[in-house]
Coordinates of C-alpha atoms in Angstrom, one line a residue:
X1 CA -69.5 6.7 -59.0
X2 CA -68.8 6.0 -62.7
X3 CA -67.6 10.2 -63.0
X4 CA -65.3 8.8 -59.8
X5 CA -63.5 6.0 -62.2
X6 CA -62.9 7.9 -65.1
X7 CA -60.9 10.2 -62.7
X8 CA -59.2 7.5 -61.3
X9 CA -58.9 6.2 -65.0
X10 CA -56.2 9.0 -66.2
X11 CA -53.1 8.8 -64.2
X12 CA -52.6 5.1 -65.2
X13 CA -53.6 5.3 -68.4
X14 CA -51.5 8.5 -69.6
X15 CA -48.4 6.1 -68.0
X16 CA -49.5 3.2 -70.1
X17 CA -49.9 5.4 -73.2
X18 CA -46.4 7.1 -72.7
X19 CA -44.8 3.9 -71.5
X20 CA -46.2 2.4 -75.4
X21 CA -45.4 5.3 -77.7
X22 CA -41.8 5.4 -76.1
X23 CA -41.6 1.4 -76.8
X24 CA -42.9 2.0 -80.3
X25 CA -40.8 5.1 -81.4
X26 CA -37.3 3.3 -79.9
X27 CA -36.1 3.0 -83.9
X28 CA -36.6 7.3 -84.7
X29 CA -35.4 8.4 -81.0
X30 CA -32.0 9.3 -81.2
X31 CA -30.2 6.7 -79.3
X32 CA -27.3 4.5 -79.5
X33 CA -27.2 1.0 -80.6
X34 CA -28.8 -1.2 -78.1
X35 CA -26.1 -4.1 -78.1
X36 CA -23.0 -1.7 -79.3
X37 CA -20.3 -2.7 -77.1
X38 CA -17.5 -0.3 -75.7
X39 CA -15.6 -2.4 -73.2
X40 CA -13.6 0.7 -72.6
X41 CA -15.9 3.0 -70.9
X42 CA -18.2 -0.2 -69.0
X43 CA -19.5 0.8 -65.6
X44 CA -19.0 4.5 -66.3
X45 CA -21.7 6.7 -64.9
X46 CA -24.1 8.8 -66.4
X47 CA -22.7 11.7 -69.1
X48 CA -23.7 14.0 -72.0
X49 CA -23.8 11.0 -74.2
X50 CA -25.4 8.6 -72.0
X51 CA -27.3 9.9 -69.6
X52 CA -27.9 6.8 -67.0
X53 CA -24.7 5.3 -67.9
X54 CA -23.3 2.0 -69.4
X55 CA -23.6 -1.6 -68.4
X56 CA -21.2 -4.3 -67.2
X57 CA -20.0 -4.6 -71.6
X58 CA -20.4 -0.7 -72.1
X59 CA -23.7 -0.7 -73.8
X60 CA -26.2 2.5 -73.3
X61 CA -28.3 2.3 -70.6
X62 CA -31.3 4.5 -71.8
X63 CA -31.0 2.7 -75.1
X64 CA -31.2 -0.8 -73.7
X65 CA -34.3 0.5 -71.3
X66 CA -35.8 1.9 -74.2
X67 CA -35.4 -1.2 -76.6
X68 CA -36.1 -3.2 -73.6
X69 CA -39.4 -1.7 -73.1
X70 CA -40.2 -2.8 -76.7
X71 CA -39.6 -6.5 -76.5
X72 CA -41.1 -6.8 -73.0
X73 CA -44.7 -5.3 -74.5
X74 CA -44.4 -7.1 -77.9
X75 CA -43.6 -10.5 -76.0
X76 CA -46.8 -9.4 -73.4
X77 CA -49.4 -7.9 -76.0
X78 CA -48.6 -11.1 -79.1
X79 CA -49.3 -13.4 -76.3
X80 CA -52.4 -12.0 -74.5
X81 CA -53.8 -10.9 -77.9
X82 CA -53.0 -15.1 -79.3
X83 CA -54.7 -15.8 -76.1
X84 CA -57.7 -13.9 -76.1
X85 CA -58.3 -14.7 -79.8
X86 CA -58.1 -18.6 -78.9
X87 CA -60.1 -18.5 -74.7
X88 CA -62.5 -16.3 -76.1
X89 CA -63.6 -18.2 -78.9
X90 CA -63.9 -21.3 -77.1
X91 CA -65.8 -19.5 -74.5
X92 CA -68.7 -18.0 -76.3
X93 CA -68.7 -21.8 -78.1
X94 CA -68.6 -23.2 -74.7
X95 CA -71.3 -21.1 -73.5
X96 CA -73.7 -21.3 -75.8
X97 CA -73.6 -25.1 -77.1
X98 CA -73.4 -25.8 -73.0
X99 CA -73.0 -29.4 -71.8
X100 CA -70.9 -30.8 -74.8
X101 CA -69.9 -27.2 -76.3
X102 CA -68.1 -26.7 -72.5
X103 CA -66.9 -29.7 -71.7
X104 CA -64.4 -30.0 -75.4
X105 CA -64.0 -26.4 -75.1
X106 CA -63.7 -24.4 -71.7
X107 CA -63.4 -27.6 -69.6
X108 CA -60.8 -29.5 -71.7
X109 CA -58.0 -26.3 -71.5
X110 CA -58.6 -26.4 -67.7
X111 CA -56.1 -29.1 -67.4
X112 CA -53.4 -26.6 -68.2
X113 CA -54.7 -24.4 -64.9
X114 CA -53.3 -27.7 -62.8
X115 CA -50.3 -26.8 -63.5
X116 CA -48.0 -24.0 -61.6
X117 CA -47.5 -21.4 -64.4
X118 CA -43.7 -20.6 -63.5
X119 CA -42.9 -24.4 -63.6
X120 CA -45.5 -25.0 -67.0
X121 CA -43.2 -22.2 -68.4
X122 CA -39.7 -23.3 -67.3
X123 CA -40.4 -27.1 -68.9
X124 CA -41.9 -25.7 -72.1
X125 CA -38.8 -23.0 -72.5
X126 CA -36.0 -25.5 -71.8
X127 CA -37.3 -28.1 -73.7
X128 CA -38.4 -26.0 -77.1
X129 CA -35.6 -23.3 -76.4
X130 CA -35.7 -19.8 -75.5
X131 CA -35.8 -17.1 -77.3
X132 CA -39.1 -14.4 -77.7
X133 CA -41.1 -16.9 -80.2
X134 CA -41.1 -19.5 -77.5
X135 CA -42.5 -17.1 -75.0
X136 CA -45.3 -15.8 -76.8
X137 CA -46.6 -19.6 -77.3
X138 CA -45.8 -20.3 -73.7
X139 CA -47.6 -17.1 -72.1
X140 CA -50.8 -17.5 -74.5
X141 CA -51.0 -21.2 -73.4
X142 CA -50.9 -19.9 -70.0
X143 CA -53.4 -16.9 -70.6
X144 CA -55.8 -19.2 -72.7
X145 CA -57.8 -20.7 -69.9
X146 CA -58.2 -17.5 -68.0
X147 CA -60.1 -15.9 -71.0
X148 CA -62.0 -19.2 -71.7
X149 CA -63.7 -19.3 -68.7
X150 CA -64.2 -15.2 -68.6
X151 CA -66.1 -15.6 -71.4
X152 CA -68.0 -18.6 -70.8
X153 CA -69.3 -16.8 -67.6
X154 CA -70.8 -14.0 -69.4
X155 CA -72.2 -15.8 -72.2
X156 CA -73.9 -17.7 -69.5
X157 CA -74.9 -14.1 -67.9
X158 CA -76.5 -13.0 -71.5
X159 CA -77.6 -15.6 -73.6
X160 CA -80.9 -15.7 -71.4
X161 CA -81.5 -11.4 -72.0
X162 CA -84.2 -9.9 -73.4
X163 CA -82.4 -8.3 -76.8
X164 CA -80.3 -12.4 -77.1
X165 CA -83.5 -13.8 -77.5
X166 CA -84.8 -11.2 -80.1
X167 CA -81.7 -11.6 -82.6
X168 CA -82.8 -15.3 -82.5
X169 CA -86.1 -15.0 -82.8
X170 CA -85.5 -13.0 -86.2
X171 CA -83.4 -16.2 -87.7
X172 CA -80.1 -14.7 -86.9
X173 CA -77.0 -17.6 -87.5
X174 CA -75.3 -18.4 -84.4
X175 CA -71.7 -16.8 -85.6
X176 CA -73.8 -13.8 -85.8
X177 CA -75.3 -14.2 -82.9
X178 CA -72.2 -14.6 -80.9
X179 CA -69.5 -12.0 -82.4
X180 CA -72.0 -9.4 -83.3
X181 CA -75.0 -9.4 -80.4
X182 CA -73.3 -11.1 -77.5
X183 CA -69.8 -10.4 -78.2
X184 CA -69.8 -6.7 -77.8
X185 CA -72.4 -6.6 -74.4
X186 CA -69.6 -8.6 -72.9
X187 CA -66.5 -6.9 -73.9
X188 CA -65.8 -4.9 -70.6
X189 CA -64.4 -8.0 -68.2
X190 CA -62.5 -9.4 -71.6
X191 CA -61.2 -6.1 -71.6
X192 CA -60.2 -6.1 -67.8
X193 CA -59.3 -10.0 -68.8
X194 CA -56.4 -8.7 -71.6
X195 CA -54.9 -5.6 -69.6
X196 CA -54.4 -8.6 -66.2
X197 CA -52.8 -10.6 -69.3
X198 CA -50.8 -8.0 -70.8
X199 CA -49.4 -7.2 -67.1
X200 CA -48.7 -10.8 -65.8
X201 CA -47.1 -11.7 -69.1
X202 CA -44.5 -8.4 -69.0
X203 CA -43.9 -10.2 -65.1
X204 CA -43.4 -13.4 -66.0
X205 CA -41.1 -12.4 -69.6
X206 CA -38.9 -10.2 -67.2
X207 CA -38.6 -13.2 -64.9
X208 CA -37.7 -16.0 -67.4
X209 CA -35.3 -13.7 -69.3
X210 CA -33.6 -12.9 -65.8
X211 CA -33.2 -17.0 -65.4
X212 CA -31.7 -17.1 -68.8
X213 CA -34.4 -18.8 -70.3
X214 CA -36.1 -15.7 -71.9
X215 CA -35.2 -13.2 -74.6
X216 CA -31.6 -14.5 -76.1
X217 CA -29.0 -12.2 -75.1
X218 CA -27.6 -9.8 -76.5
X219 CA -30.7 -8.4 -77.7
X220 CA -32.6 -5.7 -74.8
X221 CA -34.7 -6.8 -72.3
X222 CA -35.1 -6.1 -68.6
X223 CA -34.9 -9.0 -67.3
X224 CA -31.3 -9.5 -68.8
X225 CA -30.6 -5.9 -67.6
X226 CA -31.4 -7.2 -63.8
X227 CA -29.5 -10.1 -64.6
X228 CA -26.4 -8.5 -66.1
X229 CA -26.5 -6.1 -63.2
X230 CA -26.6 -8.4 -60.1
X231 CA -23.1 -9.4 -60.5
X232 CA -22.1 -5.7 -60.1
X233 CA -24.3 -4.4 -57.4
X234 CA -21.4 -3.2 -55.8
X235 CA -19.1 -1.2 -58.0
X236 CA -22.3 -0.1 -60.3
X237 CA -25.7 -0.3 -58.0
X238 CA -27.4 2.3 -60.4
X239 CA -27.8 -0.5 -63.3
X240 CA -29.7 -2.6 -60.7
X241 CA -32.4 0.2 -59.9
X242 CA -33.2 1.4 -63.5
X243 CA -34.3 -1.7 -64.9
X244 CA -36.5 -2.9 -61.6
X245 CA -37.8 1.1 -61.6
X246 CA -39.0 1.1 -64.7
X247 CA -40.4 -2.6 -64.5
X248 CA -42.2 -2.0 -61.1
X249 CA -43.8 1.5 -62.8
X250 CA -44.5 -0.5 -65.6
X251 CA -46.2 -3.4 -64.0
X252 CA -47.9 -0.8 -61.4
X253 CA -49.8 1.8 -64.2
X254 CA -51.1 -1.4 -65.7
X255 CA -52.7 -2.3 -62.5
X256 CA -53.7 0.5 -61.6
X257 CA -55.4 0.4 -65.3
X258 CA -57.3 -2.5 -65.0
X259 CA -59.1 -1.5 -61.0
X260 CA -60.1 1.5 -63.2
X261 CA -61.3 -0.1 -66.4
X262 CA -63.4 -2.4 -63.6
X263 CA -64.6 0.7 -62.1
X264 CA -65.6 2.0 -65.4
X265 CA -66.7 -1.3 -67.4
X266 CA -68.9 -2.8 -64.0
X267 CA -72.5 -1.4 -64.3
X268 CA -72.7 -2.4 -60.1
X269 CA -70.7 0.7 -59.7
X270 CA -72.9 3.1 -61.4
X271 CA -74.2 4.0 -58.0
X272 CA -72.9 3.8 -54.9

């Protein structure tokens, strides 16, 4: 029942919530300096003044998980919110103007679903550079086709309803008709549609920047925090399981968010 997905709704979103006030109040926690090396003390377990250690150049662990946290969600929420602005757009144009509308809008950024998204993102990153500008174009070309054809699905769904047709009927404009009628019946997959965005993209950031073509080192991410750590699994395994913990809790809440915004958003499961 609806009551049932509200429930089921809290857990995952209270993570989300912490995990996104922590990533936005990293500059007024009192932490050390992300990239601040100390050469001295590297590898050295956790104490009073760091608390999960130091890294393979001495940097603060907490800190860099911390900063970390808030390039991997900037990177994944600029680059779902660039690509629902654009895919949903062209959807409700798609779907309303129909044969032509579709075919220059939802049909025509198809193409870029023909192409494996890892390898799309690899070509685009080594040949424009990396760095976190680069991935936020690369994942909101990737994510653009995904909310296209969301949208043009449900536009399809509505445009034929009961309150659709009265809007028109009174000589409403078609931007009105779209962003302020059909727009908001429609805004529970979109919403589902941006929190699958915002989860893939933190996946697929984590991954580049662990292949070196992601965030440009030194500056914090986890990806480069797996990647720095690999090569001392042995004398230091602890800097290998902080990062992937807090990426696989990260990347878990989220979809454990979006099942219960589906739950929540879907009016088939108002009943059993």
């Amino acid at each position: 029942m609806r009551r049932r997905g509200f429930g089921k709704l809290a857990l995952p979103g209270a993570c989300v919530v912490l995990i996104l006030l922590i990533a936005l109040a990293a500059p007024l926690l009192p932490l050390p300096d992300p990239i601040r090396q100390d050469v001295a003390n590297r590898l050295a377990g956790p104490t009073t003044g760091s608390w999960l250690g130091r890294d393979e150049f001495g940097r603060d662990v907490l800190s860099r998980l911390v900063w970390g946290a808030r390039t991997s969600l900037s990177v994944a929420f600029a680059s779902a919110l660039a690509a629902g602005l654009v895919g949903i757009t062209l959807g409700l144009i798609g779907g309303w103007a129909r044969s032509w509308g579709a075919f220059l809008t939802v049909r025509s950024v198809e193409i870029i679903m023909c192409f494996p998204p890892i390898l799309l993102a690899l070509l685009v990153v080594t040949l424009l550079g990396p760095g976190a500008a680069t991935l936020i174009l690369v994942l909101s070309v990737l994510y653009l086709p995904g909310f296209a054809r969301v949208t043009y699905a449900e536009v399809l769904a509505v445009k034929g309803r009961d309150y659709v047709e009265a809007t028109r009927a009174l000589g409403a404009r078609p931007a009105h008709l779209l962003f302020r009628t059909v727009l908001p019946n429609i805004a529970g997959p979109l919403l589902v549609q941006f929190s699958l965005a915002v989860a893939a993209a933190v996946v697929i950031e984590s991954g580049l920047s662990f292949l070196g073509l992601g965030v440009v080192p030194p500056a914090p991410s986890w990806g480069l925090m797996i990647r720095g750590a690999r090569s001392t699994m042995e004398q230091a395994p602890l800097l290998l399981l902080w990062p992937c913990a807090v990426l696989t809790l990260t990347i878990l809440a989220m979809n454990l968010l979006c099942d219960a915004l589906r739950d929540i958003l879907d009016p088939r499961t108002g009943e059993r």
